[in-house]
Coordinates of C-alpha atoms in Angstrom, one line a residue:
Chain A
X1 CA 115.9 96.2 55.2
X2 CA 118.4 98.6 56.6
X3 CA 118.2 99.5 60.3
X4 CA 116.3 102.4 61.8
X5 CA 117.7 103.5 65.3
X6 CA 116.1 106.1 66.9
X7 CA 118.2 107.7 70.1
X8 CA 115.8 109.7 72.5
X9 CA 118.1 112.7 74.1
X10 CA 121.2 114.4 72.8
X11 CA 122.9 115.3 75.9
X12 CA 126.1 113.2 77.1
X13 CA 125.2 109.4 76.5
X14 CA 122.6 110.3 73.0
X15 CA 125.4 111.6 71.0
X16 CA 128.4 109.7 72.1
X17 CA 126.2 106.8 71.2
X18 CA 125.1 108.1 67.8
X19 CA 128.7 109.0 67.0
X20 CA 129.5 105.8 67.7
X21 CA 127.1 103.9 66.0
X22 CA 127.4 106.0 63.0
X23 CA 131.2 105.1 62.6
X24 CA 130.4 101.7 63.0
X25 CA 127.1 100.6 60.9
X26 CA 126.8 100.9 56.9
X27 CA 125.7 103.8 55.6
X28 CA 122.2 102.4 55.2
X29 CA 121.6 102.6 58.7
X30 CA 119.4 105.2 59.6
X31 CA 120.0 107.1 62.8
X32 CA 117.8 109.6 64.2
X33 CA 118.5 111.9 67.3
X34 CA 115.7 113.6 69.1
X35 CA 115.9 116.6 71.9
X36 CA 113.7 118.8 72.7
X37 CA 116.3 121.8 73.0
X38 CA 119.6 122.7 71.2
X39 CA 121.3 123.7 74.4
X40 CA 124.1 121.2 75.1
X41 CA 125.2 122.2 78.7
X42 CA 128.8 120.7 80.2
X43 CA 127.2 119.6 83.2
X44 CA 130.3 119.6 85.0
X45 CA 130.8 123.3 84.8
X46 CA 127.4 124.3 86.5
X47 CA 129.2 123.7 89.6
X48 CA 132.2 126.6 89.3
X49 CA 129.2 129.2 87.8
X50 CA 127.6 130.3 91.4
X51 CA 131.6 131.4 91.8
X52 CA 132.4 133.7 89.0
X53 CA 134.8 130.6 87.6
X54 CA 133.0 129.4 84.7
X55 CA 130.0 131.9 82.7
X56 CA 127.5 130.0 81.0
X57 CA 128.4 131.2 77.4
X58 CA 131.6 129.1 78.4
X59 CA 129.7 125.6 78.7
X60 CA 127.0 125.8 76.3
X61 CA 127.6 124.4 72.6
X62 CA 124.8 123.7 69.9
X63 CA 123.5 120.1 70.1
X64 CA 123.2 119.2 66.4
X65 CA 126.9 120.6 65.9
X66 CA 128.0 117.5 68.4
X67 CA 126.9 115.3 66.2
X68 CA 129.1 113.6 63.2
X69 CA 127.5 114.0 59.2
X70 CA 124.9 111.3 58.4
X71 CA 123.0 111.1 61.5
X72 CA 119.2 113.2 61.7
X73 CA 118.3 115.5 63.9
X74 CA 114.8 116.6 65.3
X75 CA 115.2 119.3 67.6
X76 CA 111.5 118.7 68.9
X77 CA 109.8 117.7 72.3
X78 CA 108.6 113.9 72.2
X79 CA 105.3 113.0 73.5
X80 CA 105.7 109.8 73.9
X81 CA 106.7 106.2 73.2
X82 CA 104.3 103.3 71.7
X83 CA 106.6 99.9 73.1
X84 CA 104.5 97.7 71.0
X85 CA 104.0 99.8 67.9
X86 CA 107.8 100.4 68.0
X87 CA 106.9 104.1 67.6
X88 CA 107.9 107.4 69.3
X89 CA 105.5 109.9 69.0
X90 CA 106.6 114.0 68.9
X91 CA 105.3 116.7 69.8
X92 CA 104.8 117.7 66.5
X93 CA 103.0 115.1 65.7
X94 CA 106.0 113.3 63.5
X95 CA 105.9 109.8 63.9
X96 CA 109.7 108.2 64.2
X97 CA 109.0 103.9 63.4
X98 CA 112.2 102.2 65.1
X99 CA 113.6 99.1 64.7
X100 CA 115.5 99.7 67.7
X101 CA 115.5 102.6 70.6
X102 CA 118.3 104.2 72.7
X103 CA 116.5 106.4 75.8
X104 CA 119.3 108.6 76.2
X105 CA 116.8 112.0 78.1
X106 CA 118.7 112.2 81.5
X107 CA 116.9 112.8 84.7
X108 CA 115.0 116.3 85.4
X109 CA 115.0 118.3 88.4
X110 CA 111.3 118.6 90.0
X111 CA 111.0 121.4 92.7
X112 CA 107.4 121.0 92.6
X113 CA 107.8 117.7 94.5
X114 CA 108.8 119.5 97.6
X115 CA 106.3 122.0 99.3
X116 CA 107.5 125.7 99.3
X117 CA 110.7 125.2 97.3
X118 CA 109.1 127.2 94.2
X119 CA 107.2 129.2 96.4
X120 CA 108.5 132.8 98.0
X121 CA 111.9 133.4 97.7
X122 CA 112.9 131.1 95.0
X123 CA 115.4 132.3 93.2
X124 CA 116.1 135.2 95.5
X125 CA 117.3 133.5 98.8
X126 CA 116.5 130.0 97.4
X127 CA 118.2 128.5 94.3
X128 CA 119.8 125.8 92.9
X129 CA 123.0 125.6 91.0
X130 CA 122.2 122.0 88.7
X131 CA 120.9 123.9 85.8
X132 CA 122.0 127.0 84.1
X133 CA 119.3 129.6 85.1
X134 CA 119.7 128.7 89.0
X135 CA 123.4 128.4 89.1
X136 CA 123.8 132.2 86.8
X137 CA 121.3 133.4 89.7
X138 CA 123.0 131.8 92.5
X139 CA 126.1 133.9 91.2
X140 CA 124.5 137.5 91.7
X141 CA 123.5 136.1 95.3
X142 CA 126.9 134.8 96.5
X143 CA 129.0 137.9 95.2
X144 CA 126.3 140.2 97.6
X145 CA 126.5 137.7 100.6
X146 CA 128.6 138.8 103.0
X147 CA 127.3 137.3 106.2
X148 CA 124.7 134.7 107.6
X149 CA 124.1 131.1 107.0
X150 CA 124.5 129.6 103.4
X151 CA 122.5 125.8 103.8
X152 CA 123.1 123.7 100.9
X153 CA 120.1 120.6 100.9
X154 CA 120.3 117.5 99.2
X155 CA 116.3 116.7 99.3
X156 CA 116.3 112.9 98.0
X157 CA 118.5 110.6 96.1
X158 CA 118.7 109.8 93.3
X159 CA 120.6 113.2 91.8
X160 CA 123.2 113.8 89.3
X161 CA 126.8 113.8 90.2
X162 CA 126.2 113.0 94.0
X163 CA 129.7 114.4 95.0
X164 CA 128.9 118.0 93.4
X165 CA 127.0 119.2 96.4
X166 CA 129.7 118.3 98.3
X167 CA 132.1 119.7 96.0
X168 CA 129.9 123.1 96.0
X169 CA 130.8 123.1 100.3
X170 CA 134.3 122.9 99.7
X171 CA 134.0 125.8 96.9
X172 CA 132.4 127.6 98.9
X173 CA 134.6 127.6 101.7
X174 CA 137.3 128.5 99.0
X175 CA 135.5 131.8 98.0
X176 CA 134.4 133.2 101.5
X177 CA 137.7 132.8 102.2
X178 CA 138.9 134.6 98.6
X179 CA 136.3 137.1 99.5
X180 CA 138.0 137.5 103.2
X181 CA 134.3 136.9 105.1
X182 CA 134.6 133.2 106.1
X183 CA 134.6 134.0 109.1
X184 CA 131.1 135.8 108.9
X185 CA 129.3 132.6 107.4
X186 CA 128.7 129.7 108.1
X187 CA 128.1 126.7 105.8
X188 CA 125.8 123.8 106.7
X189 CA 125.4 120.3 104.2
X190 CA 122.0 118.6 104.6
X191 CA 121.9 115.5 103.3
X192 CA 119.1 112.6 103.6
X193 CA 122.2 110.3 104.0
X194 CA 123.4 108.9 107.3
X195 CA 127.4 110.1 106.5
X196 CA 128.6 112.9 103.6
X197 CA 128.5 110.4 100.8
X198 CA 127.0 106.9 100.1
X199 CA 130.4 104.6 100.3
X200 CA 131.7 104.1 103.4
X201 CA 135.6 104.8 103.4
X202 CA 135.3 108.0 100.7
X203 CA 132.7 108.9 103.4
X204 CA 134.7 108.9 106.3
X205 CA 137.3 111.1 103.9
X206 CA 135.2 113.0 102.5
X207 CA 133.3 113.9 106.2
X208 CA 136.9 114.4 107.8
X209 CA 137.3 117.6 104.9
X210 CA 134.0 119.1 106.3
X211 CA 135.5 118.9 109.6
X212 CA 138.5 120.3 108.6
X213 CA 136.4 123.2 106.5
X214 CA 134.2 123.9 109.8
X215 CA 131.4 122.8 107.5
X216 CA 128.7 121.4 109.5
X217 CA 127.1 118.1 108.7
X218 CA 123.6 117.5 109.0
X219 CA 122.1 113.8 108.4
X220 CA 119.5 111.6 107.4
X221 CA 117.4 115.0 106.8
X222 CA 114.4 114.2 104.7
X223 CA 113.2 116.9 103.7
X224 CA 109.7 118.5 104.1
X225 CA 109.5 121.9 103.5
X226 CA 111.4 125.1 101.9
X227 CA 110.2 127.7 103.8
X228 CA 111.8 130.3 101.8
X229 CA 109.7 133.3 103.5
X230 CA 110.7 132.1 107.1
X231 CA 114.3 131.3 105.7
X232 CA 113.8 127.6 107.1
X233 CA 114.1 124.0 105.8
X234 CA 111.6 121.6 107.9
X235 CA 112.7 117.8 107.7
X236 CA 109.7 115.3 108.0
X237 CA 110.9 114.4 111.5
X238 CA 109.9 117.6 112.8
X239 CA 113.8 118.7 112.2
X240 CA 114.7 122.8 111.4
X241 CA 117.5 124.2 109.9
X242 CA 117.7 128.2 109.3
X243 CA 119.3 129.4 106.3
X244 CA 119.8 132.8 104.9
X245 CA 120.6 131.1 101.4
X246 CA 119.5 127.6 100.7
X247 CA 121.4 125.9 98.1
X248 CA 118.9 123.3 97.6
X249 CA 119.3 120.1 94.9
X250 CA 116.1 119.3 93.8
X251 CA 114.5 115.8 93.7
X252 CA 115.0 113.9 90.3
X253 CA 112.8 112.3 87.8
X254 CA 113.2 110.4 84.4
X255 CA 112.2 112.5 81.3
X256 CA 108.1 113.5 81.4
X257 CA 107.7 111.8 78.2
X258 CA 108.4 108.2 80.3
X259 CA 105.6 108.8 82.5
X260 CA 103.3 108.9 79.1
X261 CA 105.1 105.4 77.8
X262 CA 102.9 102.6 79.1
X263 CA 105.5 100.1 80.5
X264 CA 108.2 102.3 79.7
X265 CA 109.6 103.7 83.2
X266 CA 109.6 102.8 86.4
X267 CA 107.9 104.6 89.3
X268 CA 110.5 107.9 89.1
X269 CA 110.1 107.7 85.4
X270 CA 113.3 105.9 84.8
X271 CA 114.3 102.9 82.7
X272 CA 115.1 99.6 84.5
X273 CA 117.6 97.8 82.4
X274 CA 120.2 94.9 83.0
X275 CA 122.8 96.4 84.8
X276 CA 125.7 94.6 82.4
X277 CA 124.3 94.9 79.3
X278 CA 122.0 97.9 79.8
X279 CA 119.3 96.7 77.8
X280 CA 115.7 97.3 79.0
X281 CA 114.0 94.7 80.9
X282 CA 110.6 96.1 79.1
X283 CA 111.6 95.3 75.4
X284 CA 114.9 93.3 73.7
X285 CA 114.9 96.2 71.4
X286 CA 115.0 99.1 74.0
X287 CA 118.9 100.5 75.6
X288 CA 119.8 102.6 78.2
X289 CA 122.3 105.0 78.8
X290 CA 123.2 107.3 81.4
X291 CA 121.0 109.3 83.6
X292 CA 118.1 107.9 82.3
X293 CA 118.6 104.3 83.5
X294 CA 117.4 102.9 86.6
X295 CA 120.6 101.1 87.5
X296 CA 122.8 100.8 90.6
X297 CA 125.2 103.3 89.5
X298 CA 125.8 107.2 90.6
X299 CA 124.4 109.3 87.9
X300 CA 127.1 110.8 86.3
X301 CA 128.9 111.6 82.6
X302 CA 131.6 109.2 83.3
X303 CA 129.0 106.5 84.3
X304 CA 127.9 107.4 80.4
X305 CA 131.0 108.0 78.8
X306 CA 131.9 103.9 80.4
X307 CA 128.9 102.7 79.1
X308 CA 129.1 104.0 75.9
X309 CA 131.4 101.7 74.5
X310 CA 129.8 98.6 76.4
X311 CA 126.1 100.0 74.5
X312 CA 127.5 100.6 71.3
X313 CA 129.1 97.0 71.3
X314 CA 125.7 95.1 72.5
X315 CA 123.8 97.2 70.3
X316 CA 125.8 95.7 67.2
X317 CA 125.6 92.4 68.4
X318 CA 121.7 93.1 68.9
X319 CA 121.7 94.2 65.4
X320 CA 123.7 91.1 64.1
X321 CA 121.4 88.5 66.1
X322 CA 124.1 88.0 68.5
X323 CA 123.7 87.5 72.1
X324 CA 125.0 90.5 74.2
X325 CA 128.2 90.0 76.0
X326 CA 130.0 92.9 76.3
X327 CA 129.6 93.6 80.0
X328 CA 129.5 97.6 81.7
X329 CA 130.7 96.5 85.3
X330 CA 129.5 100.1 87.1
X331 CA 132.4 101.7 86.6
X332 CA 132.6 105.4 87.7
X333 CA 135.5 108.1 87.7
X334 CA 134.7 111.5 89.6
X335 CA 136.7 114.4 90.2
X336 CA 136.0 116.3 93.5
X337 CA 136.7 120.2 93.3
X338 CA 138.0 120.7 96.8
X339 CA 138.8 124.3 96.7
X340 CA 142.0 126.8 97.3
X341 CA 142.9 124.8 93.4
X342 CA 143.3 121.4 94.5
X343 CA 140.7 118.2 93.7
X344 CA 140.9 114.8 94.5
X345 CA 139.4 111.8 92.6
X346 CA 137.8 108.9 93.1
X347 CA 137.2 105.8 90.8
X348 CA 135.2 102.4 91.6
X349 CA 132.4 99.9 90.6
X350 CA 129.1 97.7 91.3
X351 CA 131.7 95.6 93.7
X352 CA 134.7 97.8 94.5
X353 CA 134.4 101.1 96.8
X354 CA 136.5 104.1 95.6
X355 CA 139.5 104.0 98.1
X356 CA 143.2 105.1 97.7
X357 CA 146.2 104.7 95.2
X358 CA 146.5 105.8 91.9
X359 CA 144.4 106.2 88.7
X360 CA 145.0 104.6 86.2
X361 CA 147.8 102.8 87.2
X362 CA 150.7 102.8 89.9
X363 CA 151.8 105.6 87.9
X364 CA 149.2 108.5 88.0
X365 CA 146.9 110.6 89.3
X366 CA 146.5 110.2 93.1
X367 CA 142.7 108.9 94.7
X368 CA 140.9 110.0 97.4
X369 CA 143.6 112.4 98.3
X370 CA 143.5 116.3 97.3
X371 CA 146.1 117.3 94.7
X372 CA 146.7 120.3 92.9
X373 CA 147.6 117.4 89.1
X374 CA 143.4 116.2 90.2
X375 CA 142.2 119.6 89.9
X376 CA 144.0 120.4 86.5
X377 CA 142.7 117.1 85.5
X378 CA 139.1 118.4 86.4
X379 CA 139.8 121.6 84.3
X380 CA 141.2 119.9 81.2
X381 CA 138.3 117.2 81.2
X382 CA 136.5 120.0 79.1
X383 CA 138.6 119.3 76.6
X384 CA 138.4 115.7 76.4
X385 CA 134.8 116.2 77.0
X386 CA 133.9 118.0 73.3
X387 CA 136.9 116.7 71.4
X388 CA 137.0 113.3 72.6
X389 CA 133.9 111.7 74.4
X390 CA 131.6 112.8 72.4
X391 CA 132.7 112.4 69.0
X392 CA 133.7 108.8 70.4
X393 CA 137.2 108.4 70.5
X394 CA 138.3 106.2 72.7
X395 CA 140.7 108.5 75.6
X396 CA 144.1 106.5 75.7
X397 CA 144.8 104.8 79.2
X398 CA 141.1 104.5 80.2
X399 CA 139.1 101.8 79.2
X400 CA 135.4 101.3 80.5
X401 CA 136.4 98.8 82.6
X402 CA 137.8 100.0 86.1
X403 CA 141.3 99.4 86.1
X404 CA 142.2 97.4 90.1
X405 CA 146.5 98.0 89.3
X406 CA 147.1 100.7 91.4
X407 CA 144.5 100.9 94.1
X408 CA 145.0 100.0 97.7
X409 CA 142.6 97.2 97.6
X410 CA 142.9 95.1 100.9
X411 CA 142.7 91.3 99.9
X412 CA 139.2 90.9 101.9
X413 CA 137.5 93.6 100.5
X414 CA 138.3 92.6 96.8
X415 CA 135.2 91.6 95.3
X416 CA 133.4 92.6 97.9
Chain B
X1 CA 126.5 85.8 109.0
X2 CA 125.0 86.8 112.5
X3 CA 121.0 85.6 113.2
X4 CA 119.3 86.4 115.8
X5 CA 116.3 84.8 117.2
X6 CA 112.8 86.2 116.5
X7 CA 109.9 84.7 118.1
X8 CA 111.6 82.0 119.2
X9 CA 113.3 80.9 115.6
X10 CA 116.5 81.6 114.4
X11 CA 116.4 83.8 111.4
X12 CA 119.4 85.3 109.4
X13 CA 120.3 89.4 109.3
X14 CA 122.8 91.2 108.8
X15 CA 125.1 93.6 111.7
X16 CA 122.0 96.2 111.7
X17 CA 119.7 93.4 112.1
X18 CA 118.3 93.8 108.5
X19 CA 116.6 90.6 107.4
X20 CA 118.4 88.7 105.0
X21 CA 115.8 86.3 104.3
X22 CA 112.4 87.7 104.2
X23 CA 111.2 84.2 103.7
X24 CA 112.0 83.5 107.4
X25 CA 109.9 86.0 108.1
X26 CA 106.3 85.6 110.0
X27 CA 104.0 88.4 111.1
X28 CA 104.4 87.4 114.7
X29 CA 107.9 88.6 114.0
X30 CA 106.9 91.7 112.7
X31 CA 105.1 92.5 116.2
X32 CA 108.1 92.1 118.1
X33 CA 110.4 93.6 115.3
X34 CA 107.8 96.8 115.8
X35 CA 108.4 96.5 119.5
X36 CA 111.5 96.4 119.7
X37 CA 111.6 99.9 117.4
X38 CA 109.3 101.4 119.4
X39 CA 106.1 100.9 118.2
X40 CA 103.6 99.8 120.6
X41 CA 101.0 98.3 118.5
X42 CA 100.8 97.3 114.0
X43 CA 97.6 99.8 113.1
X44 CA 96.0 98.7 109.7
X45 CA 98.2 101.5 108.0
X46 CA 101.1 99.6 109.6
X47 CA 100.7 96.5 107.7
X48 CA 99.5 98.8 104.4
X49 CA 102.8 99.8 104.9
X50 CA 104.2 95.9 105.7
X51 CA 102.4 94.2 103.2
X52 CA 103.6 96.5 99.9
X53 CA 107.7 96.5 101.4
X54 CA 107.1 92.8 100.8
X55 CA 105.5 92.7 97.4
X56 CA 108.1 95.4 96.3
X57 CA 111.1 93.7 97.2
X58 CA 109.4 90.3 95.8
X59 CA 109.3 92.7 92.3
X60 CA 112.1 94.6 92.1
X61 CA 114.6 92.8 94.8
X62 CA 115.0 96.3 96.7
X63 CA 112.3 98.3 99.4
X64 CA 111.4 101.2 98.1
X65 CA 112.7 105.1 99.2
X66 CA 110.5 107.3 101.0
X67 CA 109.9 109.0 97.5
X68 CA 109.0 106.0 96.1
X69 CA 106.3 104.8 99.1
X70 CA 105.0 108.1 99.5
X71 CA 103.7 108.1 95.4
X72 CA 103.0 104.5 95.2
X73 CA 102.4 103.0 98.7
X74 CA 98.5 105.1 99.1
X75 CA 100.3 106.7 102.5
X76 CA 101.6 109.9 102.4
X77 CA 105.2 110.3 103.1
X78 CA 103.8 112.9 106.5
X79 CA 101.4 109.9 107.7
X80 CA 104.6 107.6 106.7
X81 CA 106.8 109.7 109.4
X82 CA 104.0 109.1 111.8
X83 CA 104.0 105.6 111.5
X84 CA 108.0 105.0 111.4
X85 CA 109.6 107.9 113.0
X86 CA 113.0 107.1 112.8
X87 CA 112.8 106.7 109.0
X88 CA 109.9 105.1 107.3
X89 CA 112.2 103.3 104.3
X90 CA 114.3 101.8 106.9
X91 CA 112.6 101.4 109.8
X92 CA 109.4 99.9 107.5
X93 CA 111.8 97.5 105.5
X94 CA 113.8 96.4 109.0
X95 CA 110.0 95.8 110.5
X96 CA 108.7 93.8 107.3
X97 CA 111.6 91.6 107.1
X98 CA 113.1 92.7 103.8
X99 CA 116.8 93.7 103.4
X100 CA 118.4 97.0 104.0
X101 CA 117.0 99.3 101.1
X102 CA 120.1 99.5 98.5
X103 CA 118.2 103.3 98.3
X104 CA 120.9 105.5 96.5
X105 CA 124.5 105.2 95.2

């Protein structure tokens, strides 16, 4: 009997994955995408909307129109997934049977988990810029502010692209100074962290630009309340900080249909999976990709774009009766906007810390250092991003494994 | 690998005094461990608090976030503050003998 894949999600990982597959398995091979909107957003360029740099018609594309000929498409909410039937359940009541399943549905923002942060003043002095409605709001309310405090609050981890709030400081210390009122606002990152980013040496860079900015850091905030009336966060420790606009990052959650998949998720709604060959640790038959994994890697689209080829390889195998060998070892690349047209970039793994060099080789683009070639590199990633990750070519240079030539790696902390 | 002794025994952690075996660990330890963070005396809600660190690095092989205790532990994350000022996820996991919460990347 042929095989029926069914991928949940149609963002980043979903169709890469389908694309993939569908170049690689007979024609017999049924593969079904599911998504319960058409809207495929470049994620990426949420970040340069609040600014005026990107407009919203700029980074949206059809999601069916991603995805290569021979491959189905329900553009449908699903309700939920039966593990032991091998069933996923939509909202419309179709029933998809799958002989094996690809959970591909991201993470979701939830505001409601945080008391006052959808109450007054969302969406007029409180926003968020990591979907499109917040960040083509946040846009009105930057080009009218022209003094005060601008707060930007990271309220728990895990998020999505954990160096974009950052990135948004550093932007926005580019535009108040475009806009020639720097000097009449001040910019404050609050992050439940103990240092501006999780590892240590990009950290101490990465806290050092701050300084530099006269961006102040604010740590190991958990935070309590928006108090969007009163123009206040309220950490749990009893902790204020006063804001005229709060940039605020939501909380994150696996899809809502997880939460309704006995023995599906785990307690955030996302899927725990081997973190080498990212199947599920619930069912053989069950894969992971990107955001909607509960793995120790950031969550990010080149997290997704590395374990694509890694999934697609493991799936075959799975297919073939073959154990799984091919091996994603964390590998994650991430431009950092840094403002005034310069970026820098950062690339490690589960054991290696992003620290200096070059990417991908001795020859390249410079890490963890601001350069003008990064941020042209961050702009033409677009590009690659349509034309090249997601139809599944492979981008010449960069495997999924993280490349070690070229990095300043100190002989004790290799391997680490 | 430093240790440092607890109780009288010799028990391995690592350089913020994080357990690294939470086999070594003893409830007489986690009295003084809470004493020497500041906390006077283990209430019930204390060892509510103890006692599902454990089980949850036994199942998953990390303590839990803040997030995660507040939706799963039956204490909410306010009364979780209230027990462990400085930082219920670490302070809890430091006091329960678990290592440092891997918490977010």
């Amino acid at each position: 009997m042929s095989d029926r894949i069914v991928i949940l999600g149609g963002g980043t990982g979903g169709t890469l994955t389908a694309n993939r597959l569908r170049k690689a398995l007979p024609a017999d091979a049924e593969i079904t995408v599911v998504d319960e909107n058409d809207q495929h957003v470049y994620q990426p360029g949420l970040l340069f909307v609040p600014f005026g740099l990107a407009h919203p018609e700029d980074i949206v594309r059809p999601r069916g129109r991603q995805l290569h000929r021979g491959i189905n498409y329900h553009h449908v909410g699903i309700a939920r997934v039966d593990i032991d039937a091998q069933e996923v359940h939509l909202a419309d009541a179709t029933v998809l049977p799958y002989d094996l399943l690809v959970v591909a549905t991201g993470s979701r923002l939830v505001p409601e988990e945080t008391e006052g942060l959808l109450g007054p003043g969302w969406m007029e002095r409180v926003f968020t810029f990591y979907d499109l409605p917040g960040a083509t709001a946040l846009a009105g309310a930057l080009a009218r502010f022209e003094r005060g405090r601008l707060v930007v609050n990271v309220v728990d981890m895990p998020i999505k692209c954990p160096v974009a709030p950052l990135e948004f400081c550093f932007l926005a210390d580019w535009y108040f100074h475009e806009v020639g009122v720097r000097d009449e606002v001040t910019i404050t990152y609050v992050t439940p962290l103990d240092a501006a980013f999780t590892k240590p040496t990009a950290a101490r860079t990465l806290g050092g630009m701050l300084e530099d900015r006269n961006i102040e850091l604010v740590t190991e905030f958990n935070t309590g309340e928006v108090d969007g009336e009163g123009g206040k966060l309220v950490g749990y420790d009893g902790r204020e900080v006063p804001f005229d606009i709060a940039v605020v990052i939501p909380a994150h959650s696996g899809a809502a249909y997880v939460a309704d998949s006995p023995g599906l998720g785990d307690d955030l709604d996302f899927v725990l999976a081997d973190e080498h060959t990212l199947q599920a640790h619930v069912r053989p038959n069950i894969f992971v990709i990107g955001d909607a994994a509960s793995l120790p890697v950031s969550k990010a689209g080149s997290v997704t774009h590395f374990e694509g080829e890694v999934l697609v390889e493991n799936i075959l195998r799975f297919l073939r009766g073959e154990p799984l060998d091919a091996a994603y070892d964390g590998h994650a690349n991430c431009f950092i906007e840094t403002g005034f047209h310069k970026a820098m970039l950062i690339d490690f793994n589960y054991d290696q810390e992003p620290v200096a060099g070059h990417f991908p080789g001795p020859v390249g683009m410079p890490l963890l250092k601001e350069s003008r070639l990064n941020h042209l590199g961050k702009l033409m990633f677009q590009w690659f991003y349509w034309h090249a990750l997601l139809p599944g070519r492979d981008i010449p240079g960069v495997g999924p494994d993280m490349p070690t030539a070229g990095k300043d790696i100190a002989p004790a902390a290799q391997g680490g | 690998m430093p240790t440092a002794t607890i109780s009288g025994v010799a028990v391995d952690v690592n350089d913020e005094g994080f357990f690294e075996q939470p086999d070594q660990w003893t409830e007489d330890m986690a009295r003084e461990l809470a004493a020497q963070e500041g906390i006077a005396e283990l209430t019930d809600k204390h060892w509510q608090v103890i006692r599902f660190m454990r089980q949850e690095f036994a199942e998953k092989g990390t303590g839990p976030t803040v997030r995660v205790l507040g939706k799963t532990s039956g204490v909410t994350v306010k009364e979780l503050y209230e027990l462990f000022p400085k930082g219920p996820a670490k302070m809890a996991a430091k006091i329960a003998g678990i290592p440092k919460p891997r918490g977010c990347i």
